[in-house]
C-alpha atoms as a printed R data frame, in Angstrom:
    type eleno elety resid chain resno       x       y      z
1   ATOM     1    CA   MET     A     1   0.050   0.112  0.081
2   ATOM     2    CA   ALA     A     2   1.385   3.551 -0.955
3   ATOM     3    CA   LEU     A     3   1.686   6.089  1.704
4   ATOM     4    CA   LYS     A     4   0.071   9.166  0.786
5   ATOM     5    CA   ASN     A     5   1.952  11.078  3.556
6   ATOM     6    CA   ASP     A     6   5.985   9.411  3.457
7   ATOM     7    CA   LEU     A     7   7.534  12.948  5.013
8   ATOM     8    CA   ILE     A     8   9.051  10.625  8.036
9   ATOM     9    CA   LEU     A     9  10.544   8.172  5.542
10  ATOM    10    CA   ARG     A    10  11.915  10.792  2.980
11  ATOM    11    CA   THR     A    11  13.226  12.337  6.160
12  ATOM    12    CA   ILE     A    12  15.190   9.193  7.314
13  ATOM    13    CA   ASN     A    13  16.415   8.691  4.302
14  ATOM    14    CA   GLY     A    14  18.104  11.690  4.039
15  ATOM    15    CA   GLU     A    15  15.874  13.197  1.336
16  ATOM    16    CA   LYS     A    16  15.033  17.355  1.342
17  ATOM    17    CA   THR     A    17  11.856  17.505  2.079
18  ATOM    18    CA   GLU     A    18   9.218  20.265  1.707
19  ATOM    19    CA   ARG     A    19   8.709  20.546  5.192
20  ATOM    20    CA   THR     A    20   9.827  18.943  8.609
21  ATOM    21    CA   PRO     A    21   7.666  16.201  9.516
22  ATOM    22    CA   VAL     A    22   5.853  16.179 13.067
23  ATOM    23    CA   TRP     A    23   4.643  13.644 15.702
24  ATOM    24    CA   LEU     A    24   4.394  13.499 19.525
25  ATOM    25    CA   MET     A    25   5.329  11.017 21.830
26  ATOM    26    CA   ARG     A    26   2.384   9.854 23.942
27  ATOM    27    CA   GLN     A    27   0.080  11.653 21.204
28  ATOM    28    CA   ALA     A    28  -2.356   8.795 21.514
29  ATOM    29    CA   GLY     A    29  -3.920   8.738 25.114
30  ATOM    30    CA   ARG     A    30  -5.051  11.518 27.751
31  ATOM    31    CA   ILE     A    31  -4.784  15.022 26.691
32  ATOM    32    CA   LEU     A    32  -7.639  13.844 24.276
33  ATOM    33    CA   PRO     A    33 -11.285  14.306 25.207
34  ATOM    34    CA   GLU     A    34 -12.017  11.504 22.246
35  ATOM    35    CA   TYR     A    35  -9.164   9.213 23.953
36  ATOM    36    CA   ARG     A    36 -10.888   9.611 27.630
37  ATOM    37    CA   ALA     A    37 -14.324   8.847 26.169
38  ATOM    38    CA   VAL     A    38 -12.964   5.599 24.658
39  ATOM    39    CA   ARG     A    39 -11.046   4.765 27.848
40  ATOM    40    CA   ASN     A    40 -13.833   5.487 30.412
41  ATOM    41    CA   SER     A    41 -16.359   3.179 28.549
42  ATOM    42    CA   LEU     A    42 -13.653  -0.001 29.710
43  ATOM    43    CA   SER     A    43 -12.472  -1.854 32.665
44  ATOM    44    CA   GLY     A    44  -9.017  -0.096 32.520
45  ATOM    45    CA   PHE     A    45  -5.885   0.779 30.550
46  ATOM    46    CA   LYS     A    46  -5.037  -2.824 30.112
47  ATOM    47    CA   GLU     A    47  -8.418  -3.768 28.170
48  ATOM    48    CA   LEU     A    48  -7.808  -0.913 25.739
49  ATOM    49    CA   VAL     A    49  -4.496  -2.131 25.299
50  ATOM    50    CA   GLU     A    50  -5.567  -5.637 24.455
51  ATOM    51    CA   THR     A    51  -8.545  -4.674 22.463
52  ATOM    52    CA   PRO     A    52  -7.059  -4.534 18.862
53  ATOM    53    CA   GLU     A    53 -10.256  -2.556 17.264
54  ATOM    54    CA   LEU     A    54 -10.019   0.079 20.151
55  ATOM    55    CA   ALA     A    55  -6.159   0.529 20.527
56  ATOM    56    CA   ALA     A    56  -6.543   0.855 16.584
57  ATOM    57    CA   GLU     A    57  -9.441   3.748 17.213
58  ATOM    58    CA   VAL     A    58  -6.891   5.723 20.056
59  ATOM    59    CA   THR     A    59  -4.024   4.861 17.600
60  ATOM    60    CA   ILE     A    60  -5.713   6.924 14.684
61  ATOM    61    CA   GLN     A    61  -7.396   9.937 16.855
62  ATOM    62    CA   PRO     A    62  -4.035  11.967 16.698
63  ATOM    63    CA   VAL     A    63  -3.905  11.638 13.178
64  ATOM    64    CA   ASP     A    64  -7.385  13.247 12.807
65  ATOM    65    CA   ILE     A    65  -7.481  15.440 15.405
66  ATOM    66    CA   LEU     A    66  -4.105  16.777 15.784
67  ATOM    67    CA   GLY     A    67  -2.843  16.149 12.191
68  ATOM    68    CA   VAL     A    68   0.339  14.255 12.650
69  ATOM    69    CA   ASP     A    69   2.820  12.762 10.229
70  ATOM    70    CA   ALA     A    70   2.527   9.587 11.699
71  ATOM    71    CA   ALA     A    71   0.538   6.862 13.698
72  ATOM    72    CA   ILE     A    72   2.387   5.226 16.709
73  ATOM    73    CA   ILE     A    73   0.176   1.992 17.935
74  ATOM    74    CA   PHE     A    74  -1.509   2.451 21.385
75  ATOM    75    CA   SER     A    75   0.177  -0.084 23.189
76  ATOM    76    CA   ASP     A    76   2.461  -0.033 26.602
77  ATOM    77    CA   ILE     A    77   6.264  -1.333 26.817
78  ATOM    78    CA   LEU     A    78   5.174  -3.868 29.848
79  ATOM    79    CA   VAL     A    79   3.310  -5.967 27.589
80  ATOM    80    CA   ILE     A    80   7.034  -7.963 26.902
81  ATOM    81    CA   PRO     A    81   7.653  -9.212 30.569
82  ATOM    82    CA   GLU     A    82   3.997  -9.837 30.755
83  ATOM    83    CA   ALA     A    83   4.706 -12.141 27.659
84  ATOM    84    CA   MET     A    84   7.205 -13.761 29.191
85  ATOM    85    CA   GLY     A    85   5.383 -14.582 32.182
86  ATOM    86    CA   LEU     A    86   5.464 -11.871 34.742
87  ATOM    87    CA   LYS     A    87   2.210 -10.072 34.891
88  ATOM    88    CA   TYR     A    88   1.698  -6.141 35.333
89  ATOM    89    CA   GLU     A    89  -1.076  -3.994 36.528
90  ATOM    90    CA   MET     A    90  -1.719  -0.534 35.577
91  ATOM    91    CA   VAL     A    91  -2.846   1.245 38.846
92  ATOM    92    CA   GLU     A    92  -4.645   4.540 38.219
93  ATOM    93    CA   LYS     A    93  -2.507   7.382 39.177
94  ATOM    94    CA   ARG     A    94   0.088   5.364 40.130
95  ATOM    95    CA   GLY     A    95   1.627   3.813 37.155
96  ATOM    96    CA   PRO     A    96   2.724   0.150 36.511
97  ATOM    97    CA   HIS     A    97   2.906  -2.217 39.233
98  ATOM    98    CA   PHE     A    98   4.361  -5.913 39.123
99  ATOM    99    CA   PRO     A    99   3.127  -8.080 41.776
100 ATOM   100    CA   GLU     A   100   5.857 -10.799 41.343
101 ATOM   101    CA   THR     A   101   9.613  -9.628 40.499
102 ATOM   102    CA   VAL     A   102  12.600 -11.366 39.462
103 ATOM   103    CA   LYS     A   103  14.729 -11.421 42.573
104 ATOM   104    CA   SER     A   104  16.888 -14.679 41.548
105 ATOM   105    CA   LEU     A   105  18.010 -17.170 39.143
106 ATOM   106    CA   SER     A   106  15.028 -19.312 39.692
107 ATOM   107    CA   ASP     A   107  12.583 -16.564 38.579
108 ATOM   108    CA   VAL     A   108  14.525 -16.002 35.539
109 ATOM   109    CA   LYS     A   109  14.269 -19.531 34.741
110 ATOM   110    CA   ARG     A   110  10.659 -19.699 35.361
111 ATOM   111    CA   LEU     A   111  10.361 -17.392 32.496
112 ATOM   112    CA   LYS     A   112  10.464 -17.971 28.674
113 ATOM   113    CA   VAL     A   113  11.351 -15.772 25.358
114 ATOM   114    CA   ALA     A   114   7.918 -14.549 24.230
115 ATOM   115    CA   GLU     A   115   6.976 -14.982 20.670
116 ATOM   116    CA   ALA     A   116   5.142 -12.454 18.608
117 ATOM   117    CA   SER     A   117   1.876 -14.568 19.274
118 ATOM   118    CA   ASP     A   118   2.369 -14.244 22.828
119 ATOM   119    CA   VAL     A   119   1.513 -10.079 21.850
120 ATOM   120    CA   GLN     A   120  -1.028 -10.800 19.190
121 ATOM   121    CA   TYR     A   121  -3.309  -8.275 20.523
122 ATOM   122    CA   THR     A   122  -0.984  -5.424 19.485
123 ATOM   123    CA   ILE     A   123   0.240  -7.036 16.325
124 ATOM   124    CA   ASP     A   124  -3.665  -7.584 15.538
125 ATOM   125    CA   ALA     A   125  -4.228  -3.556 16.483
126 ATOM   126    CA   ILE     A   126  -1.363  -2.676 13.882
127 ATOM   127    CA   SER     A   127  -3.207  -4.382 11.075
128 ATOM   128    CA   VAL     A   128  -6.588  -2.867 11.981
129 ATOM   129    CA   THR     A   129  -4.683   0.495 11.929
130 ATOM   130    CA   LYS     A   130  -3.157   0.056  8.538
131 ATOM   131    CA   LYS     A   131  -6.625  -1.197  7.206
132 ATOM   132    CA   GLU     A   132  -8.337   1.982  8.850
133 ATOM   133    CA   LEU     A   133  -5.666   4.371  7.778
134 ATOM   134    CA   ASP     A   134  -5.404   3.530  4.076
135 ATOM   135    CA   GLY     A   135  -1.807   4.874  3.654
136 ATOM   136    CA   ARG     A   136  -2.494   8.042  4.735
137 ATOM   137    CA   VAL     A   137   0.343   7.860  7.328
138 ATOM   138    CA   PRO     A   138   2.981   5.724  8.025
139 ATOM   139    CA   VAL     A   139   2.492   3.301 11.586
140 ATOM   140    CA   ILE     A   140   5.019   3.384 14.201
141 ATOM   141    CA   GLY     A   141   5.745   0.185 16.101
142 ATOM   142    CA   PHE     A   142   7.736   0.363 19.324
143 ATOM   143    CA   ALA     A   143   8.866  -1.261 21.887
144 ATOM   144    CA   GLY     A   144  11.098  -0.917 25.214
145 ATOM   145    CA   ALA     A   145  14.915  -1.242 25.333
146 ATOM   146    CA   PRO     A   146  15.883  -4.406 27.144
147 ATOM   147    CA   TRP     A   147  17.571  -2.279 30.404
148 ATOM   148    CA   THR     A   148  14.046  -0.447 30.807
149 ATOM   149    CA   ILE     A   149  12.073  -3.627 31.075
150 ATOM   150    CA   PHE     A   150  14.662  -5.207 33.195
151 ATOM   151    CA   ALA     A   151  14.640  -2.249 35.545
152 ATOM   152    CA   TYR     A   152  10.753  -2.738 35.937
153 ATOM   153    CA   MET     A   153  11.176  -6.552 36.348
154 ATOM   154    CA   ILE     A   154  13.387  -6.293 38.913
155 ATOM   155    CA   GLU     A   155  11.875  -3.282 41.138
156 ATOM   156    CA   GLY     A   156   8.506  -3.849 40.683
157 ATOM   157    CA   GLY     A   157   7.207  -0.732 39.339
158 ATOM   158    CA   GLY     A   158   8.463   2.784 38.900
159 ATOM   159    CA   SER     A   159  11.033   4.180 40.827
160 ATOM   160    CA   LYS     A   160  13.104   7.499 41.427
161 ATOM   161    CA   THR     A   161  16.742   5.359 41.845
162 ATOM   162    CA   PHE     A   162  15.987   1.800 40.508
163 ATOM   163    CA   SER     A   163  18.494   1.044 43.283
164 ATOM   164    CA   LYS     A   164  17.112  -2.776 43.157
165 ATOM   165    CA   ALA     A   165  17.582  -2.788 39.556
166 ATOM   166    CA   ARG     A   166  21.223  -1.390 39.808
167 ATOM   167    CA   ARG     A   167  22.372  -3.331 42.670
168 ATOM   168    CA   MET     A   168  21.403  -6.524 40.278
169 ATOM   169    CA   LEU     A   169  23.814  -5.297 37.705
170 ATOM   170    CA   TYR     A   170  26.524  -4.995 40.364
171 ATOM   171    CA   SER     A   171  25.877  -8.221 42.235
172 ATOM   172    CA   GLU     A   172  24.544 -10.619 40.003
173 ATOM   173    CA   PRO     A   173  25.929  -9.709 36.558
174 ATOM   174    CA   GLN     A   174  25.014 -13.169 34.953
175 ATOM   175    CA   LEU     A   175  21.934 -13.245 35.985
176 ATOM   176    CA   SER     A   176  21.375  -9.709 34.535
177 ATOM   177    CA   HIS     A   177  22.878 -10.595 31.402
178 ATOM   178    CA   GLU     A   178  20.744 -13.622 31.029
179 ATOM   179    CA   LEU     A   179  17.577 -11.977 31.994
180 ATOM   180    CA   LEU     A   180  18.479  -8.967 29.412
181 ATOM   181    CA   GLN     A   181  19.223 -11.370 26.547
182 ATOM   182    CA   MET     A   182  15.806 -13.156 26.947
183 ATOM   183    CA   ILE     A   183  14.307  -9.787 27.011
184 ATOM   184    CA   THR     A   184  16.114  -9.233 23.896
185 ATOM   185    CA   ASN     A   185  15.366 -12.519 22.176
186 ATOM   186    CA   SER     A   186  11.610 -11.527 23.398
187 ATOM   187    CA   THR     A   187  11.591  -7.689 21.940
188 ATOM   188    CA   ILE     A   188  13.060  -9.133 18.694
189 ATOM   189    CA   ASN     A   189  10.495 -11.590 18.023
190 ATOM   190    CA   TYR     A   190   7.754  -8.848 19.320
191 ATOM   191    CA   LEU     A   191   9.239  -6.097 16.834
192 ATOM   192    CA   GLN     A   192   9.613  -8.636 13.730
193 ATOM   193    CA   GLY     A   193   5.952  -9.510 14.251
194 ATOM   194    CA   GLN     A   194   4.994  -5.568 14.754
195 ATOM   195    CA   VAL     A   195   7.003  -5.305 11.122
196 ATOM   196    CA   GLU     A   196   5.371  -8.184  9.692
197 ATOM   197    CA   ALA     A   197   1.532  -6.783 10.388
198 ATOM   198    CA   GLY     A   198   2.681  -3.385  8.970
199 ATOM   199    CA   ALA     A   199   4.386  -1.269 11.097
200 ATOM   200    CA   ASN     A   200   6.467   1.324  8.641
201 ATOM   201    CA   LEU     A   201   9.551   2.066 11.267
202 ATOM   202    CA   ILE     A   202   9.819   1.156 14.739
203 ATOM   203    CA   GLN     A   203  11.254   2.858 17.989
204 ATOM   204    CA   ILE     A   204  12.866   1.932 21.217
205 ATOM   205    CA   PHE     A   205  12.421   3.425 24.472
206 ATOM   206    CA   ASP     A   206  14.931   3.426 26.875
207 ATOM   207    CA   SER     A   207  13.010   5.393 29.454
208 ATOM   208    CA   TRP     A   208  15.692   4.786 32.153
209 ATOM   209    CA   ALA     A   209  19.247   5.148 30.037
210 ATOM   210    CA   GLY     A   210  20.192   8.338 31.953
211 ATOM   211    CA   ILE     A   211  20.458   6.444 35.617
212 ATOM   212    CA   LEU     A   212  23.212   4.080 34.218
213 ATOM   213    CA   SER     A   213  26.821   5.168 34.395
214 ATOM   214    CA   PRO     A   214  28.436   5.263 30.891
215 ATOM   215    CA   GLU     A   215  30.349   1.756 31.802
216 ATOM   216    CA   LEU     A   216  27.025   0.165 33.014
217 ATOM   217    CA   TYR     A   217  25.457   1.653 29.939
218 ATOM   218    CA   LYS     A   218  27.566   0.321 27.389
219 ATOM   219    CA   GLU     A   219  27.594  -3.452 29.213
220 ATOM   220    CA   PHE     A   220  24.092  -3.588 30.065
221 ATOM   221    CA   SER     A   221  21.690  -1.355 27.667
222 ATOM   222    CA   LEU     A   222  23.827  -0.468 24.791
223 ATOM   223    CA   ARG     A   223  24.576  -3.924 23.352
224 ATOM   224    CA   TYR     A   224  21.256  -5.457 23.714
225 ATOM   225    CA   ILE     A   225  19.646  -2.218 21.695
226 ATOM   226    CA   GLN     A   226  22.728  -2.873 19.290
227 ATOM   227    CA   GLN     A   227  21.180  -6.614 19.004
228 ATOM   228    CA   ILE     A   228  17.805  -5.682 18.433
229 ATOM   229    CA   CYS     A   229  18.420  -2.751 15.770
230 ATOM   230    CA   ASP     A   230  20.856  -5.576 13.682
231 ATOM   231    CA   ALA     A   231  17.871  -8.124 13.971
232 ATOM   232    CA   VAL     A   232  14.979  -5.882 12.999
233 ATOM   233    CA   ASP     A   233  16.602  -4.979  9.786
234 ATOM   234    CA   LYS     A   234  13.422  -4.628  7.420
235 ATOM   235    CA   VAL     A   235  12.249  -0.984  8.334
236 ATOM   236    CA   PRO     A   236  14.150   2.280  9.754
237 ATOM   237    CA   LYS     A   237  15.210   2.010 13.566
238 ATOM   238    CA   THR     A   238  14.390   4.900 16.139
239 ATOM   239    CA   VAL     A   239  16.462   4.636 19.402
240 ATOM   240    CA   PHE     A   240  15.232   6.998 22.487
241 ATOM   241    CA   ALA     A   241  17.373   7.228 25.354
242 ATOM   242    CA   LYS     A   242  16.743   9.844 27.638
243 ATOM   243    CA   ASP     A   243  19.224  11.384 29.587
244 ATOM   244    CA   ALA     A   244  21.782   8.969 27.920
245 ATOM   245    CA   TYR     A   245  24.018  12.446 26.963
246 ATOM   246    CA   PHE     A   246  26.904  10.194 27.263
247 ATOM   247    CA   ALA     A   247  25.585   7.600 24.833
248 ATOM   248    CA   ARG     A   248  25.255   9.988 21.962
249 ATOM   249    CA   GLU     A   249  28.471   9.285 20.225
250 ATOM   250    CA   TRP     A   250  27.748   5.554 20.443
251 ATOM   251    CA   PHE     A   251  24.245   5.936 18.983
252 ATOM   252    CA   GLY     A   252  26.151   7.514 15.708
253 ATOM   253    CA   LYS     A   253  27.965   4.074 15.154
254 ATOM   254    CA   ILE     A   254  25.237   1.318 16.036
255 ATOM   255    CA   ASN     A   255  22.612   0.268 13.308
256 ATOM   256    CA   CYS     A   256  19.689   2.743 13.906
257 ATOM   257    CA   ASN     A   257  18.754   5.762 11.620
258 ATOM   258    CA   THR     A   258  17.136   7.990 13.661
259 ATOM   259    CA   VAL     A   259  18.215   9.236 17.166
260 ATOM   260    CA   GLY     A   260  15.660  10.916 19.866
261 ATOM   261    CA   LEU     A   261  17.128  13.793 22.047
262 ATOM   262    CA   ASP     A   262  15.349  14.817 24.976
263 ATOM   263    CA   TRP     A   263  14.869  18.531 25.502
264 ATOM   264    CA   CYS     A   264  18.056  18.797 27.731
265 ATOM   265    CA   MET     A   265  20.392  17.893 24.704
266 ATOM   266    CA   ASP     A   266  22.223  20.584 22.956
267 ATOM   267    CA   ILE     A   267  20.858  20.347 19.279
268 ATOM   268    CA   ARG     A   268  24.242  21.265 17.482
269 ATOM   269    CA   GLU     A   269  26.263  19.282 19.866
270 ATOM   270    CA   SER     A   270  23.796  16.194 19.415
271 ATOM   271    CA   ARG     A   271  24.606  16.594 15.759
272 ATOM   272    CA   LYS     A   272  28.161  16.695 16.076
273 ATOM   273    CA   LEU     A   273  28.482  13.811 18.126
274 ATOM   274    CA   ILE     A   274  25.743  11.820 16.349
275 ATOM   275    CA   GLY     A   275  27.009  12.778 12.806
276 ATOM   276    CA   GLU     A   276  25.662  14.010  9.507
277 ATOM   277    CA   ASN     A   277  24.322  10.439  8.382
278 ATOM   278    CA   LYS     A   278  21.622   9.943 11.021
279 ATOM   279    CA   THR     A   279  18.174  11.911 11.473
280 ATOM   280    CA   LEU     A   280  17.599  13.390 14.918
281 ATOM   281    CA   GLN     A   281  14.309  13.652 16.598
282 ATOM   282    CA   GLY     A   282  12.751  15.967 18.798
283 ATOM   283    CA   ASN     A   283  13.528  17.921 21.223
284 ATOM   284    CA   PHE     A   284  10.686  20.204 22.170
285 ATOM   285    CA   ASP     A   285  10.422  20.710 25.888
286 ATOM   286    CA   PRO     A   286   6.735  19.504 26.937
287 ATOM   287    CA   CYS     A   287   6.637  22.239 29.382
288 ATOM   288    CA   VAL     A   288   6.703  24.761 26.907
289 ATOM   289    CA   LEU     A   289   2.990  23.758 25.360
290 ATOM   290    CA   TYR     A   290   1.929  25.293 29.234
291 ATOM   291    CA   SER     A   291   2.739  28.757 27.758
292 ATOM   292    CA   SER     A   292   1.021  31.120 25.364
293 ATOM   293    CA   GLU     A   293   0.673  30.580 21.635
294 ATOM   294    CA   GLU     A   294   3.305  33.340 21.021
295 ATOM   295    CA   ARG     A   295   6.103  31.541 23.123
296 ATOM   296    CA   ILE     A   296   5.113  28.442 21.715
297 ATOM   297    CA   LYS     A   297   5.854  29.450 18.224
298 ATOM   298    CA   GLU     A   298   8.809  31.145 19.236
299 ATOM   299    CA   GLU     A   299  10.271  28.086 20.498
300 ATOM   300    CA   ALA     A   300   9.056  25.824 18.016
301 ATOM   301    CA   GLU     A   301  10.652  28.076 15.377
302 ATOM   302    CA   LYS     A   302  14.007  28.450 17.421
303 ATOM   303    CA   MET     A   303  14.250  24.523 17.359
304 ATOM   304    CA   LEU     A   304  13.511  24.361 13.591
305 ATOM   305    CA   VAL     A   305  16.115  26.542 13.091
306 ATOM   306    CA   GLN     A   306  18.933  24.954 15.167
307 ATOM   307    CA   PHE     A   307  18.030  21.357 13.611
308 ATOM   308    CA   GLY     A   308  17.930  22.785  9.834
309 ATOM   309    CA   PRO     A   309  16.014  21.812  6.924
310 ATOM   310    CA   THR     A   310  16.785  17.968  6.563
311 ATOM   311    CA   ARG     A   311  17.428  15.170  8.747
312 ATOM   312    CA   HIS     A   312  14.894  16.029 11.274
313 ATOM   313    CA   ILE     A   313  11.556  14.862 12.610
314 ATOM   314    CA   ALA     A   314   9.791  17.242 15.133
315 ATOM   315    CA   ASN     A   315   8.887  15.693 18.175
316 ATOM   316    CA   LEU     A   316   8.811  16.336 22.231
317 ATOM   317    CA   GLY     A   317  11.842  15.827 24.247
318 ATOM   318    CA   HIS     A   318   9.670  13.186 26.151
319 ATOM   319    CA   GLY     A   319   5.789  12.001 25.902
320 ATOM   320    CA   VAL     A   320   3.331  15.004 26.353
321 ATOM   321    CA   TYR     A   321   2.051  15.403 29.492
322 ATOM   322    CA   PRO     A   322  -1.871  14.449 30.569
323 ATOM   323    CA   ASP     A   323  -2.971  17.765 31.573
324 ATOM   324    CA   THR     A   324  -1.707  19.875 28.574
325 ATOM   325    CA   ASP     A   325  -4.189  21.429 26.673
326 ATOM   326    CA   PRO     A   326  -4.977  20.111 23.206
327 ATOM   327    CA   HIS     A   327  -5.404  23.282 21.419
328 ATOM   328    CA   LYS     A   328  -1.629  24.331 22.576
329 ATOM   329    CA   VAL     A   329  -0.587  20.949 21.124
330 ATOM   330    CA   LYS     A   330  -2.599  21.004 17.930
331 ATOM   331    CA   PHE     A   331  -1.347  24.604 17.683
332 ATOM   332    CA   PHE     A   332   2.444  23.294 18.209
333 ATOM   333    CA   ILE     A   333   1.848  20.963 15.461
334 ATOM   334    CA   ASP     A   334   0.522  23.712 12.810
335 ATOM   335    CA   THR     A   335   3.344  25.756 13.830
336 ATOM   336    CA   ILE     A   336   5.968  23.281 12.496
337 ATOM   337    CA   LYS     A   337   3.626  22.200  9.435
338 ATOM   338    CA   GLY     A   338   3.669  25.754  8.131
339 ATOM   339    CA   TYR     A   339   7.184  26.688  9.018
340 ATOM   340    CA   LYS     A   340   9.324  26.841  5.405
341 ATOM   341    CA   HIS     A   341  13.259  26.806  6.475
């Protein structure tokens, strides 16, 4: 199926495009009343993730309402540990919680390497989304980076320090590598399933990259991201590692096409470190969207000038915050789409 809007894919290829493409992390979600209407009709977040037709509906909402240049499938990075045998709950206003965690080698042995069919609901959601979109925009598939998934499986939920997970890397390095490899193999199977279902590109989210030292990151995260990028070879790959300033040069050398930047990363310095052959994505501070339209326009145009006319996908430096006014989000997107380099 030919894409009617392939701006993002052409940008990733380094082509000069008529304008900078734009989409937002967490664009399908709580900022939209239309999303909340669907979500409130269900028992909870997980039911929405696990119902392909509804997941597809909320995936497409930002394309219709906000005018973004891509649809990212509505799912969660924690479907992978669940598919491996470690169930999670999504607790309202608190976030993810694992009733059981991985504490020992025997816990690891009880897990399995997941197949794509273990997360069939997301695979089916991509198929439904592709059919409904009919080529209007590309579909982005995604997964969490193995280190970030590992951190949740050890810690049992979100944490300011992830001290249990980091402690495990020091005290049980062999166990850590065994679990990380299982997560990596599961993620490869899952992403390959997403691509077969029609995902046009994929993104790897390393949300907790920044809590590791450069040395630990290289050993316990980067090598596994590299494996995923090498194995999922049919579509472009984006890596977004929040707060991993030290890893930018390394990302320039691995087999990914695009590197996501958070809002604290200097654009010109990042370009120098990552190199001219990768596309950069980001890196608007989500908090600017709370300010006036004049300030949003000023900051958005400043960002576009710094990134330049090629090899840039406009996005936020993190997911859009849930209490952001959707009209301000739409204004930001329209500003990007209306800007001429």
